Amino acid sequence: MVFSYKTRNEEIRKVQDEEMDLLVIGGGITGAGVAVQAAASGMKTALVEMQDFAEGTSSRSTKLVHGGIRYLKTFDVEVVADTVQERANVQHIAPHIPKPDPMLLPIYDEAGATFNMFSAKIAMDLYDRLAGVTGKYANYTIDKSEVLEREPQLEKEGLQGGGVYLDFRNNDSRLVIENIKKAHEDGAYMLNKVKVNKITHDQDGKVNGADVEDLVTGETFHIKAKVVINTSGPWTDEVRELDKNDNLSDKMRPTKGVHLVVDKEKLNVPQPTYFDTGENDGRMIFVIPRENKTYFGTTDTDYHGDFNHPTVTQEDVDYLLRIVNRRYPDAAIGLDDIESSWAGLRPLIAKNGGSDYNGGGNDKLSDESFNNVVNTTKKYLEDAAKRGEVEKAIKEADSEQDDGEVDPSQVSRGSSLEEASDGLMTLSGGKITDYRLMAVGALRKIQEKLDDHFDLIDSKEYPVSGGDIDPENVDEELEKLAKQAQEKGLSEKDAFYLADLYGSNLPTVLTYDEPIQGLNQRDSLSLNYALNEELVLTPVDYLMRRTNFILFMRDELDNVKQPVIDKMADFYQWTKEEKERYIKELEDVLAESGLQELKGD
């Protein structure tokens, strides 16, 4: 189904003439999840995003669909249970995107260690029980020699052994765009680069829509809607300030997370790896292979700067390099080895504490409380204790922790659904993993506000765009799709690349077979498809969020960026000035991602 600048322009005209049942403000994963369920349930839906889809938080994550084992450090069983169940649901409706990728958990004997070998095994067993993981993906432990056999570069001193448990790698921006495309397919008006300037009200003071601005043309117009929901992530409070009748207090405490990318020849890990920082700061760090690169992160620091433009600082780089070089002492990674990077904001809810994002925080349980929780959990796993006993031990442990100021890495990823007195709904917080579940709760409330005129879909059984493949046989399904691409002349490697990227949409991608000068067959197909069916408006949109060229394919980027720009200039009939502006935008993004300012280049 065509989803391009042509449909965008048509829908901007249409949305001014119709009253929407629902207006969604924010085109990250939360807004996309709400829109796809609303449109599928028959609601007349519009979504506006002031940037590109997923440009904010939802393309700047650690790029995993977590099972949440880090929450078991504080034995937050409910969070883990919800997370692992939702991970299975996301994999079911978007089977071409999250892929199983077992995580290695090296265990070190050092101050502030999150787990020892005993508690790690208990946590992993509980994790598997909650997730229903059995068979080839069930967790197991390995000794020190086996850990080093897998990763010889790892620090040897203090290493006790390790655990291996199931986690899933993710393509965060692709998950968003596939939800966006599905909502559009079901009739929703999905508009990127459209900014809300004001929340509007009827004569009774109730929210009835928004005044918005098309940032591409400068046109301003009004969208009328029966229900308006704010799903703008870190911008939640800023959007609510546009509603003069909103009587709720500020609720967000955004934190910044940073990731750095190096070539795999510099740091070669065979599988995702997750370990303590070794700084007794309660945090943990991921090191993850991707394409022919390795990336690592993340940080967790309070953020008060420009939400549209979080950046990587020298302090961020120093912190991550210090930790990674400690754990991989022979790697000797320096600033000049960093090929790309990204900084993102997490939409954390300030009032919640206790559960952290990256596994840490400074509040510690006493040994007595910690051991009580571990031992009670062990009995539960052996069917010698009831769940209530585990919950009691956890509550007792929680009660001993300080209720004062919470470290930024401890702020909960829990979600919140609130309604102001004028009817503006706000859905905030949460994680990529539970976006579908958050949307379910919001849609129930929206359904009530619309007088139950709509039957909600079962979103656990509603595939996103590209997800119409058997989730129980993903590898076989993608192999069949890849063979179709090979029949069109693509190499096996390029065919599987496209199958992974587009899933069941690959046959449609293959119809866009017009060659593009300067691009190979794979990239010609990809760009033609993105221009016509993924509402790409700028080179950065394509190279950063529809594909991974900027982050993980820098080796190929120099060869493709000019042909991409030339094709888009022709497609959109850009003037010379417009083309130069987009070239500069791309070069600025590349310089920032490559940390050129810090490198002094």
C-alpha positions as a printed NumPy array, in Angstrom:
array([[  0.   ,   0.   ,   0.   ],
       [  1.458,   3.362,  -1.025],
       [  2.685,   5.379,   1.969],
       [  4.706,   8.278,   0.656],
       [  4.869,  12.062,   0.55 ],
       [  1.988,  11.935,  -1.957],
       [ -0.314,  10.141,   0.485],
       [  0.957,  12.41 ,   3.256],
       [ -0.115,  15.517,   1.366],
       [ -3.501,  13.998,   0.561],
       [ -4.069,  12.988,   4.175],
       [ -3.152,  16.437,   5.478],
       [ -6.003,  17.77 ,   3.343],
       [ -8.401,  15.037,   4.452],
       [ -7.633,  15.334,   8.164],
       [ -8.741,  18.968,   8.104],
       [-12.182,  18.041,   6.765],
       [-13.044,  15.154,   9.079],
       [-13.502,  14.705,  12.812],
       [-11.206,  12.015,  14.198],
       [-12.274,   9.576,  16.853],
       [ -8.691,   9.661,  18.142],
       [ -5.711,  11.965,  17.729],
       [ -2.394,  10.475,  18.857],
       [  0.416,  12.944,  19.632],
       [  3.8  ,  11.252,  19.266],
       [  5.084,   8.774,  16.695],
       [  7.449,   6.642,  18.733],
       [  6.688,   3.062,  19.733],
       [  4.024,   4.059,  22.281],
       [  2.029,   6.194,  19.864],
       [  2.48 ,   3.688,  17.049],
       [  1.176,   0.917,  19.304],
       [ -1.918,   2.932,  20.219],
       [ -2.583,   3.933,  16.601],
       [ -2.301,   0.43 ,  15.188],
       [ -4.8  ,  -0.981,  17.691],
       [ -7.183,   1.961,  17.303],
       [ -7.203,   1.83 ,  13.5  ],
       [ -7.654,  -1.935,  13.477],
       [-10.642,  -1.522,  15.813],
       [-12.309,   0.819,  13.336],
       [-11.571,   4.118,  15.043],
       [-10.946,   7.059,  12.743],
       [ -7.379,   7.731,  13.826],
       [ -4.745,  10.36 ,  13.148],
       [ -1.184,  10.407,  14.505],
       [  1.176,  13.372,  14.382],
       [  4.913,  13.279,  15.054],
       [  6.997,  16.458,  15.008],
       [ 10.115,  14.578,  13.858],
       [ 10.436,  11.438,  11.798],
       [  8.725,   8.339,  13.131],
       [ 10.902,   6.822,  15.903],
       [ 13.382,   9.707,  15.696],
       [ 13.356,  10.308,  19.435],
       [ 13.629,   7.609,  22.077],
       [ 12.385,   4.721,  19.941],
       [ 15.423,   4.579,  17.642],
       [ 17.954,   5.163,  20.424],
       [ 17.545,   2.151,  22.697],
       [ 19.949,  -0.7  ,  23.44 ],
       [ 18.152,  -2.5  ,  20.579],
       [ 17.029,  -5.485,  22.584],
       [ 13.55 ,  -6.757,  23.397],
       [ 14.418,  -7.515,  26.987],
       [ 13.165, -10.294,  29.147],
       [ 14.097,  -8.045,  32.047],
       [ 16.496, -10.252,  33.971],
       [ 18.151,  -7.094,  35.309],
       [ 15.01 ,  -6.485,  37.385],
       [ 15.662,  -9.736,  39.213],
       [ 18.587,  -8.048,  40.923],
       [ 15.945,  -6.478,  43.163],
       [ 13.621,  -9.448,  42.598],
       [ 10.989,  -7.301,  40.9  ],
       [  9.053, -10.411,  39.906],
       [  5.952,  -8.626,  38.612],
       [  7.997,  -6.462,  36.234],
       [  9.865,  -9.499,  34.92 ],
       [  6.663, -11.524,  34.53 ],
       [  4.982,  -8.76 ,  32.536],
       [  8.094,  -8.157,  30.465],
       [  8.787, -11.74 ,  29.435],
       [  5.151, -12.326,  28.547],
       [  5.113,  -9.197,  26.42 ],
       [  8.39 , -10.134,  24.782],
       [  6.686, -13.312,  23.566],
       [  3.718, -11.301,  22.311],
       [  5.938,  -8.868,  20.388],
       [  7.848, -11.732,  18.822],
       [  4.502, -13.267,  17.825],
       [  3.16 , -10.177,  16.039],
       [  6.481,  -8.991,  14.604],
       [  8.383, -12.251,  14.103],
       [ 10.8  , -10.812,  11.527],
       [ 12.122,  -8.196,  13.977],
       [ 12.96 ,  -9.6  ,  17.462],
       [ 15.3  , -12.571,  17.114],
       [ 16.458, -14.922,  19.894],
       [ 20.048, -14.184,  20.872],
       [ 21.199, -15.776,  24.152],
       [ 23.004, -13.448,  26.54 ],
       [ 26.263, -14.253,  28.324],
       [ 26.408, -13.053,  31.93 ],
       [ 30.017, -13.178,  33.24 ],
       [ 30.152, -13.281,  37.043],
       [ 32.989, -11.511,  38.866],
       [ 33.948, -11.721,  42.531],
       [ 34.204,  -8.02 ,  43.326],
       [ 32.675,  -5.319,  45.476],
       [ 29.147,  -4.397,  44.442],
       [ 28.648,  -7.414,  42.176],
       [ 25.032,  -7.823,  41.097],
       [ 25.085, -11.615,  41.137],
       [ 27.283, -14.436,  42.373],
       [ 27.11 , -17.828,  40.691],
       [ 24.427, -19.054,  43.092],
       [ 22.133, -16.031,  42.904],
       [ 22.61 , -15.793,  39.122],
       [ 21.384, -19.353,  38.695],
       [ 18.385, -18.689,  40.942],
       [ 17.567, -15.518,  38.997],
       [ 17.892, -17.269,  35.631],
       [ 15.754, -20.214,  36.757],
       [ 13.052, -17.843,  37.971],
       [ 13.361, -15.885,  34.741],
       [ 12.889, -19.017,  32.644],
       [  9.908, -20.116,  34.701],
       [  8.233, -16.745,  34.315],
       [  9.007, -16.707,  30.58 ],
       [  8.117, -20.331,  29.931],
       [ 11.566, -20.913,  28.448],
       [ 12.477, -24.592,  28.013],
       [ 14.477, -26.733,  25.621],
       [ 17.416, -25.359,  23.677],
       [ 17.014, -21.829,  25.06 ],
       [ 16.844, -22.807,  28.741],
       [ 19.502, -21.129,  30.869],
       [ 22.689, -22.788,  32.028],
       [ 25.89 , -21.909,  33.826],
       [ 29.466, -22.293,  32.606],
       [ 32.752, -22.223,  34.47 ],
       [ 35.544, -19.685,  34.1  ],
       [ 37.392, -21.641,  31.438],
       [ 34.267, -21.961,  29.299],
       [ 33.57 , -18.229,  29.596],
       [ 37.104, -17.437,  28.447],
       [ 36.876, -19.991,  25.668],
       [ 33.94 , -17.99 ,  24.301],
       [ 35.434, -14.582,  24.964],
       [ 39.223, -14.783,  25.376],
       [ 39.482, -10.992,  25.61 ],
       [ 37.488, -10.868,  28.853],
       [ 39.219,  -9.861,  32.067],
       [ 40.379, -13.001,  33.868],
       [ 40.996, -11.654,  37.368],
       [ 38.051, -12.299,  39.657],
       [ 36.052, -14.149,  37.003],
       [ 34.103, -16.986,  38.623],
       [ 32.121, -18.27 ,  35.678],
       [ 28.99 , -17.182,  33.899],
       [ 25.387, -17.75 ,  33.037],
       [ 23.672, -17.931,  29.663],
       [ 20.011, -17.003,  29.303],
       [ 17.59 , -16.109,  26.521],
       [ 17.249, -12.537,  25.331],
       [ 16.159, -11.061,  21.991],
       [ 17.919,  -8.594,  19.725],
       [ 15.726,  -5.928,  18.195],
       [ 15.624,  -3.338,  15.426],
       [ 13.839,  -0.609,  17.377],
       [ 13.121,   1.867,  14.586],
       [ 11.921,  -0.911,  12.264],
       [  9.486,  -2.093,  14.935],
       [  8.024,   1.412,  15.041],
       [  7.763,   1.839,  11.268],
       [  6.103,  -1.563,  10.847],
       [  3.438,  -0.573,  13.39 ],
       [  3.04 ,   2.808,  11.674],
       [  2.632,   1.157,   8.265],
       [  0.038,  -1.288,   9.58 ],
       [ -2.002,   1.525,  11.131],
       [ -1.848,   3.401,   7.818],
       [ -2.914,   0.275,   5.95 ],
       [ -5.969,   0.138,   8.224],
       [ -6.941,   3.704,   7.373],
       [ -5.15 ,   5.833,   9.965],
       [ -3.621,   9.162,   8.949],
       [  0.02 ,   8.851,   9.993],
       [  1.842,  12.174,   9.664],
       [  5.52 ,  12.728,  10.406],
       [  7.113,  16.166,  10.754],
       [  3.828,  17.679,  11.97 ],
       [  4.078,  19.541,  15.275],
       [  1.327,  20.31 ,  17.781],
       [  1.274,  23.999,  18.702],
       [ -1.835,  24.04 ,  20.879],
       [ -4.359,  21.694,  22.467],
       [ -7.827,  23.05 ,  21.702],
       [-11.118,  22.911,  23.622],
       [-14.844,  23.132,  22.982],
       [-17.163,  25.659,  24.621],
       [-17.377,  23.449,  27.716],
       [-13.601,  23.432,  28.164],
       [-13.153,  19.842,  27.004],
       [-10.31 ,  18.855,  24.674],
       [-11.515,  18.64 ,  21.072],
       [ -8.33 ,  18.488,  19.017],
       [ -5.146,  20.398,  18.287],
       [ -3.695,  23.177,  16.189],
       [ -0.71 ,  21.764,  14.305],
       [  1.991,  22.857,  11.881],
       [  3.423,  20.985,   8.913],
       [  7.161,  21.489,   9.419],
       [  7.853,  20.619,   5.78 ],
       [  5.666,  23.342,   4.236],
       [  5.008,  25.675,   7.181],
       [  1.242,  25.222,   6.757],
       [ -0.841,  25.38 ,   9.955],
       [ -4.192,  23.672,  10.378],
       [ -6.569,  22.203,  12.948],
       [ -7.287,  18.545,  13.637],
       [-10.633,  17.932,  15.324],
       [-10.867,  14.82 ,  17.509],
       [-13.231,  13.306,  20.06 ],
       [-10.298,  11.936,  22.079],
       [ -6.704,  13.188,  22.224],
       [ -3.904,  11.106,  23.741],
       [ -0.391,  12.32 ,  24.496],
       [  2.211,   9.603,  23.815],
       [  5.21 ,  11.875,  23.358],
       [  7.691,  10.123,  25.663],
       [ 10.28 ,  12.53 ,  27.108],
       [  8.213,  15.401,  25.669],
       [  5.166,  14.403,  27.753],
       [  5.278,  17.403,  30.065],
       [  6.045,  19.791,  27.204],
       [  2.978,  18.635,  25.279],
       [  0.815,  18.949,  28.367],
       [  1.973,  22.546,  28.739],
       [  0.234,  23.182,  25.398],
       [ -3.023,  22.356,  27.162],
       [ -3.902,  25.324,  29.341],
       [ -6.636,  23.3  ,  31.087],
       [ -4.426,  20.375,  32.099],
       [ -4.516,  20.251,  35.89 ],
       [ -1.951,  17.478,  36.407],
       [  1.545,  18.061,  37.762],
       [  4.744,  17.34 ,  35.828],
       [  5.629,  13.691,  35.968],
       [  8.679,  12.935,  33.808],
       [ 12.338,  12.553,  34.763],
       [ 14.13 ,  11.826,  31.489],
       [ 17.536,  10.185,  31.66 ],
       [ 20.12 ,   9.952,  28.901],
       [ 21.589,   6.71 ,  27.648],
       [ 24.649,   6.518,  25.381],
       [ 25.969,   3.735,  23.146],
       [ 29.242,   3.55 ,  21.203],
       [ 30.057,   1.452,  18.113],
       [ 33.438,  -0.012,  17.089],
       [ 34.513,  -2.451,  14.403],
       [ 34.308,  -6.097,  15.448],
       [ 38.007,  -6.483,  14.664],
       [ 38.637,  -4.15 ,  17.588],
       [ 36.233,  -5.903,  19.955],
       [ 34.957,  -9.268,  18.775],
       [ 32.283, -10.87 ,  20.945],
       [ 30.406, -13.972,  19.763],
       [ 27.154, -13.138,  21.52 ],
       [ 25.516, -10.356,  23.553],
       [ 27.285,  -9.965,  26.889],
       [ 26.076,  -8.241,  30.055],
       [ 28.259,  -7.476,  33.068],
       [ 28.743,  -5.228,  36.084],
       [ 30.74 ,  -2.071,  35.489],
       [ 33.296,  -3.058,  38.113],
       [ 32.984,   0.439,  39.61 ],
       [ 30.693,  -0.55 ,  42.478],
       [ 28.095,   1.891,  41.102],
       [ 25.356,  -0.731,  40.795],
       [ 25.196,  -0.478,  37.015],
       [ 25.584,  -3.043,  34.278],
       [ 26.771,  -2.694,  30.676],
       [ 25.831,  -4.485,  27.457],
       [ 28.349,  -5.417,  24.738],
       [ 26.526,  -6.577,  21.62 ],
       [ 27.623,  -7.764,  18.152],
       [ 25.681,  -6.278,  15.221],
       [ 26.41 ,  -6.59 ,  11.501],
       [ 30.246,  -6.464,  11.461],
       [ 30.388,  -4.129,  14.438],
       [ 30.209,  -4.256,  18.223],
       [ 28.356,  -1.688,  20.293],
       [ 28.28 ,  -1.128,  24.018],
       [ 26.341,   0.886,  26.579],
       [ 24.447,   2.232,  28.302],
       [ 24.754,   5.175,  30.646],
       [ 21.993,   6.523,  32.88 ],
       [ 22.244,  10.191,  33.759],
       [ 19.603,  12.816,  34.483],
       [ 18.999,  15.02 ,  31.48 ],
       [ 17.905,  18.661,  31.389],
       [ 19.043,  19.774,  27.92 ],
       [ 17.393,  20.   ,  24.521],
       [ 15.078,  16.993,  24.197],
       [ 15.306,  17.204,  20.4  ],
       [ 19.067,  16.913,  20.435],
       [ 20.714,  14.864,  23.195],
       [ 24.425,  14.421,  22.542],
       [ 27.317,  12.195,  23.577],
       [ 29.729,  14.025,  25.875],
       [ 33.375,  13.379,  26.679],
       [ 32.257,  12.246,  30.138],
       [ 29.943,   9.635,  28.571],
       [ 32.752,   8.337,  26.355],
       [ 35.281,   8.219,  29.191],
       [ 32.879,   6.265,  31.389],
       [ 32.046,   3.611,  28.803],
       [ 35.615,   3.234,  27.525],
       [ 36.927,   2.873,  31.065],
       [ 34.483,   0.041,  31.781],
       [ 34.874,  -1.804,  28.477],
       [ 38.668,  -1.557,  28.573],
       [ 38.61 ,  -2.902,  32.125],
       [ 36.544,  -5.905,  31.075],
       [ 38.47 ,  -6.368,  27.807],
       [ 41.965,  -5.18 ,  28.794],
       [ 43.65 ,  -6.253,  25.536],
       [ 41.163,  -4.336,  23.388],
       [ 42.614,  -0.925,  24.323],
       [ 39.755,   0.932,  22.655],
       [ 40.261,   4.66 ,  22.249],
       [ 38.192,   7.601,  21.086],
       [ 39.47 ,   7.263,  17.516],
       [ 38.182,   3.68 ,  17.347],
       [ 34.574,   4.798,  17.79 ],
       [ 32.891,   4.724,  14.375],
       [ 29.43 ,   5.854,  15.422],
       [ 27.357,   6.531,  18.498],
       [ 23.92 ,   7.495,  19.672],
       [ 22.372,   9.233,  22.653],
       [ 18.737,   8.759,  23.606],
       [ 16.33 ,   9.85 ,  26.295],
       [ 14.258,   7.468,  28.354],
       [ 10.755,   8.588,  29.323],
       [ 11.082,   7.689,  32.986],
       [  8.404,   8.537,  35.523],
       [  9.896,  10.567,  38.36 ],
       [  7.648,   9.388,  41.184],
       [  8.572,   5.726,  40.774],
       [ 11.733,   4.317,  42.297],
       [ 13.152,   0.93 ,  43.074],
       [ 13.418,  -0.757,  39.677],
       [ 16.23 ,   0.539,  37.55 ],
       [ 16.889,   0.549,  33.822],
       [ 20.351,  -0.917,  33.389],
       [ 20.494,  -3.132,  36.409],
       [ 21.774,  -0.931,  39.151],
       [ 21.452,   1.927,  41.536],
       [ 23.05 ,   2.812,  44.79 ],
       [ 20.455,   1.533,  47.26 ],
       [ 21.622,  -1.843,  48.554],
       [ 19.826,  -4.626,  50.349],
       [ 21.478,  -5.97 ,  53.454],
       [ 23.064,  -9.385,  53.057],
       [ 20.397, -10.818,  55.366],
       [ 17.513,  -9.469,  53.27 ],
       [ 19.154, -10.399,  49.989],
       [ 19.864, -13.961,  51.12 ],
       [ 16.325, -14.28 ,  52.454],
       [ 14.918, -13.355,  49.046],
       [ 17.304, -15.7  ,  47.218],
       [ 16.629, -18.648,  49.494],
       [ 12.869, -18.139,  49.438],
       [ 12.949, -17.916,  45.654],
       [ 15.021, -21.114,  45.488],
       [ 12.363, -22.904,  47.552],
       [  9.669, -21.505,  45.239],
       [ 11.477, -22.883,  42.201],
       [ 11.691, -26.26 ,  43.938],
       [  7.937, -26.067,  44.726],
       [  8.782, -25.906,  48.444],
       [  7.42 , -22.382,  48.932],
       [  4.433, -20.446,  47.623],
       [  4.546, -17.281,  45.561],
       [  3.154, -15.335,  48.518],
       [  6.257, -16.181,  50.555],
       [  8.469, -14.792,  47.807],
       [  6.366, -11.628,  47.637],
       [  6.584, -11.204,  51.416],
       [ 10.386, -11.511,  51.334],
       [ 10.567,  -8.949,  48.544],
       [  8.301,  -6.506,  50.373],
       [ 10.372,  -6.83 ,  53.529],
       [ 13.518,  -6.147,  51.5  ],
       [ 11.914,  -3.149,  49.823],
       [ 10.88 ,  -1.66 ,  53.139],
       [ 14.475,  -1.388,  54.344],
       [ 15.551,   0.724,  51.381],
       [ 15.757,   4.5  ,  51.621],
       [ 12.717,   6.334,  50.26 ],
       [ 14.708,   9.499,  49.604],
       [ 16.227,  10.834,  46.415],
       [ 16.497,   8.161,  43.745],
       [ 19.543,   7.74 ,  41.539],
       [ 18.735,   8.245,  37.84 ],
       [ 19.594,   4.646,  37.027],
       [ 16.954,   3.532,  39.55 ],
       [ 13.925,   5.394,  38.22 ],
       [ 11.25 ,   2.912,  37.254],
       [ 10.403,   2.09 ,  33.66 ],
       [  6.794,   1.605,  34.796],
       [  4.06 ,   3.143,  32.651],
       [  1.243,   5.498,  33.54 ],
       [ -2.158,   6.296,  32.003],
       [ -3.803,   9.478,  33.265],
       [ -6.625,  11.762,  32.218],
       [ -6.755,  15.479,  32.956],
       [ -9.992,  17.159,  33.99 ],
       [-10.45 ,  18.483,  30.446],
       [-10.174,  14.985,  28.967],
       [ -6.592,  15.014,  27.65 ],
       [ -5.198,  11.504,  28.058],
       [ -1.495,  10.902,  28.718],
       [  0.22 ,   7.537,  28.293],
       [  3.814,   7.723,  29.48 ],
       [  6.775,   5.734,  30.736],
       [  7.18 ,   2.091,  29.904],
       [  9.641,   0.198,  27.725],
       [  9.73 ,  -0.849,  24.103],
       [  8.989,  -4.395,  25.217],
       [  5.619,  -3.556,  26.767],
       [  4.374,  -1.048,  24.185],
       [  1.532,  -3.341,  23.061],
       [  0.317,  -3.908,  26.614],
       [  0.394,  -0.172,  27.337],
       [ -1.727,   0.419,  24.261],
       [ -4.259,  -2.209,  25.359],
       [ -4.896,  -0.314,  28.592],
       [ -5.179,   2.995,  26.756],
       [ -7.585,   1.601,  24.146],
       [ -9.934,   0.284,  26.816],
       [-10.188,   3.759,  28.291],
       [-10.559,   5.339,  24.84 ],
       [-13.3  ,   2.842,  24.028],
       [-15.187,   3.939,  27.156],
       [-14.82 ,   7.603,  26.22 ],
       [-16.233,   6.847,  22.766],
       [-19.252,   5.095,  24.359],
       [-18.132,   1.582,  23.45 ],
       [-18.966,   1.997,  19.762],
       [-15.929,  -0.044,  18.762],
       [-14.911,  -3.65 ,  19.29 ],
       [-11.244,  -3.821,  20.227],
       [ -9.048,  -6.296,  18.399],
       [ -6.987,  -8.988,  20.077],
       [ -3.668,  -7.272,  19.475],
       [ -1.732, -10.36 ,  20.567],
       [ -2.905, -11.96 ,  17.316],
       [ -2.642,  -8.94 ,  15.013],
       [  0.632,  -8.908,  13.058],
       [  2.372,  -5.661,  12.237],
       [  3.311,  -4.871,   8.652],
       [  5.8  ,  -7.482,   7.456],
       [  4.795,  -9.851,  10.238],
       [  2.568, -12.216,   8.265],
       [  4.838, -15.211,   8.746],
       [  4.603, -18.188,  11.078],
       [  6.177, -17.051,  14.374],
       [  6.903, -20.657,  15.278],
       [  9.031, -21.194,  12.167],
       [ 10.678, -17.843,  11.555],
       [ 13.964, -19.117,  10.148],
       [ 12.234, -21.353,   7.623],
       [  9.823, -18.589,   6.617],
       [ 12.586, -16.047,   6.098],
       [ 14.583, -18.589,   4.116],
       [ 11.639, -19.031,   1.732],
       [ 11.368, -15.271,   1.307],
       [ 15.103, -14.964,   0.743],
       [ 14.915, -17.575,  -2.024],
       [ 12.388, -15.358,  -3.831],
       [ 14.949, -12.547,  -3.676],
       [ 17.703, -14.841,  -4.954],
       [ 15.487, -15.745,  -7.903],
       [ 15.492, -12.032,  -8.727],
       [ 19.28 , -12.101,  -8.949],
       [ 20.307, -11.075,  -5.434],
       [ 23.169, -12.817,  -3.68 ],
       [ 22.336, -15.092,  -0.77 ],
       [ 23.734, -12.538,   1.701],
       [ 21.745,  -9.633,   0.261],
       [ 18.6  , -11.745,  -0.019],
       [ 18.693, -12.663,   3.672],
       [ 19.462,  -9.056,   4.584],
       [ 16.262,  -7.911,   2.861],
       [ 14.207, -10.787,   4.278],
       [ 15.287,  -9.882,   7.817],
       [ 14.56 ,  -6.212,   7.207],
       [ 11.151,  -6.493,   5.553],
       [  9.685,  -9.869,   6.49 ],
       [  6.522, -10.711,   4.559],
       [  6.736,  -7.376,   2.724],
       [  9.741,  -8.65 ,   0.755],
       [  7.694,  -9.699,  -2.306],
       [  6.42 ,  -6.115,  -2.521],
       [  9.949,  -4.76 ,  -2.078],
       [ 11.067,  -6.894,  -5.028],
       [  8.567,  -5.162,  -7.316],
       [ 10.478,  -1.877,  -6.916],
       [ 13.21 ,  -3.093,  -9.226],
       [ 14.079,   0.158, -11.002],
       [ 17.893,   0.476, -10.879],
       [ 19.324,   3.521,  -9.113],
       [ 22.59 ,   4.846, -10.452],
       [ 25.41 ,   4.247,  -7.968],
       [ 23.51 ,   1.697,  -5.862],
       [ 23.608,  -2.071,  -6.045],
       [ 20.457,  -4.124,  -6.537],
       [ 19.827,  -4.614,  -2.818],
       [ 20.044,  -0.932,  -1.964],
       [ 18.096,   0.154,  -5.048],
       [ 15.206,  -2.071,  -4.018],
       [ 15.384,  -0.843,  -0.443],
       [ 15.44 ,   2.863,  -1.27 ],
       [ 12.693,   2.642,  -3.903],
       [ 10.486,   0.794,  -1.427],
       [ 11.216,   3.25 ,   1.391],
       [ 10.348,   6.245,  -0.785],
       [  7.063,   4.745,  -1.932],
       [  5.896,   2.759,   1.083],
       [  7.71 ,   3.978,   4.219],
       [  7.216,   7.758,   4.085],
       [ 10.901,   8.662,   3.932],
       [ 11.328,  12.433,   3.588],
       [ 15.085,  12.985,   4.1  ],
       [ 18.359,  11.092,   3.565],
       [ 18.794,  10.832,   7.34 ],
       [ 15.358,   9.223,   7.674],
       [ 16.461,   6.485,   5.299],
       [ 20.075,   5.995,   6.356],
       [ 19.406,   6.132,  10.111],
       [ 15.905,   4.764,  10.752],
       [ 14.697,   2.757,   7.736],
       [ 18.133,   1.133,   7.481],
       [ 21.2  ,   0.942,   9.748],
       [ 23.804,   2.481,   7.451],
       [ 24.762,   5.307,   9.799],
       [ 25.079,   3.199,  12.942],
       [ 26.282,  -0.223,  11.802],
       [ 27.255,   0.015,   8.125],
       [ 29.663,   2.929,   8.066],
       [ 32.006,   0.959,   5.801],
       [ 29.385,   1.114,   3.044],
       [ 28.028,   4.565,   3.795],
       [ 30.484,   6.633,   1.761],
       [ 29.543,   4.666,  -1.342],
       [ 25.77 ,   4.964,  -0.916],
       [ 25.085,   8.402,   0.555],
       [ 25.506,  10.433,  -2.647],
       [ 23.401,   8.088,  -4.798],
       [ 20.724,   8.173,  -2.063],
       [ 20.75 ,  11.975,  -2.025],
       [ 20.642,  12.175,  -5.828],
       [ 17.723,   9.741,  -6.057],
       [ 15.753,  11.568,  -3.375],
       [ 16.452,  14.935,  -4.997],
       [ 15.027,  13.582,  -8.252],
       [ 12.075,  11.864,  -6.538],
       [ 11.08 ,  15.   ,  -4.623],
       [ 12.191,  17.481,  -7.266],
       [ 14.28 ,  19.388,  -4.734],
       [ 15.677,  22.75 ,  -5.647],
       [ 19.436,  23.226,  -5.498],
       [ 19.042,  24.964,  -2.115],
       [ 16.873,  22.157,  -0.718],
       [ 19.362,  19.515,  -1.827],
       [ 22.245,  21.408,  -0.241],
       [ 20.267,  21.724,   2.983],
       [ 19.658,  17.966,   3.166],
       [ 23.293,  17.246,   2.354],
       [ 24.358,  19.489,   5.225],
       [ 21.846,  17.841,   7.554],
       [ 23.277,  14.422,   6.731],
       [ 26.887,  15.556,   7.142],
       [ 26.026,  17.126,  10.514],
       [ 24.41 ,  13.886,  11.698],
       [ 27.39 ,  11.845,  10.524],
       [ 29.837,  14.179,  12.263],
       [ 27.868,  14.021,  15.493],
       [ 27.446,  10.249,  15.375],
       [ 31.159,   9.868,  14.623],
       [ 32.068,  12.173,  17.56 ],
       [ 34.074,  14.449,  15.268],
       [ 33.897,  17.359,  17.701],
       [ 35.386,  15.258,  20.499],
       [ 38.01 ,  13.856,  18.158],
       [ 38.955,  17.357,  17.017],
       [ 38.548,  16.466,  13.317]])
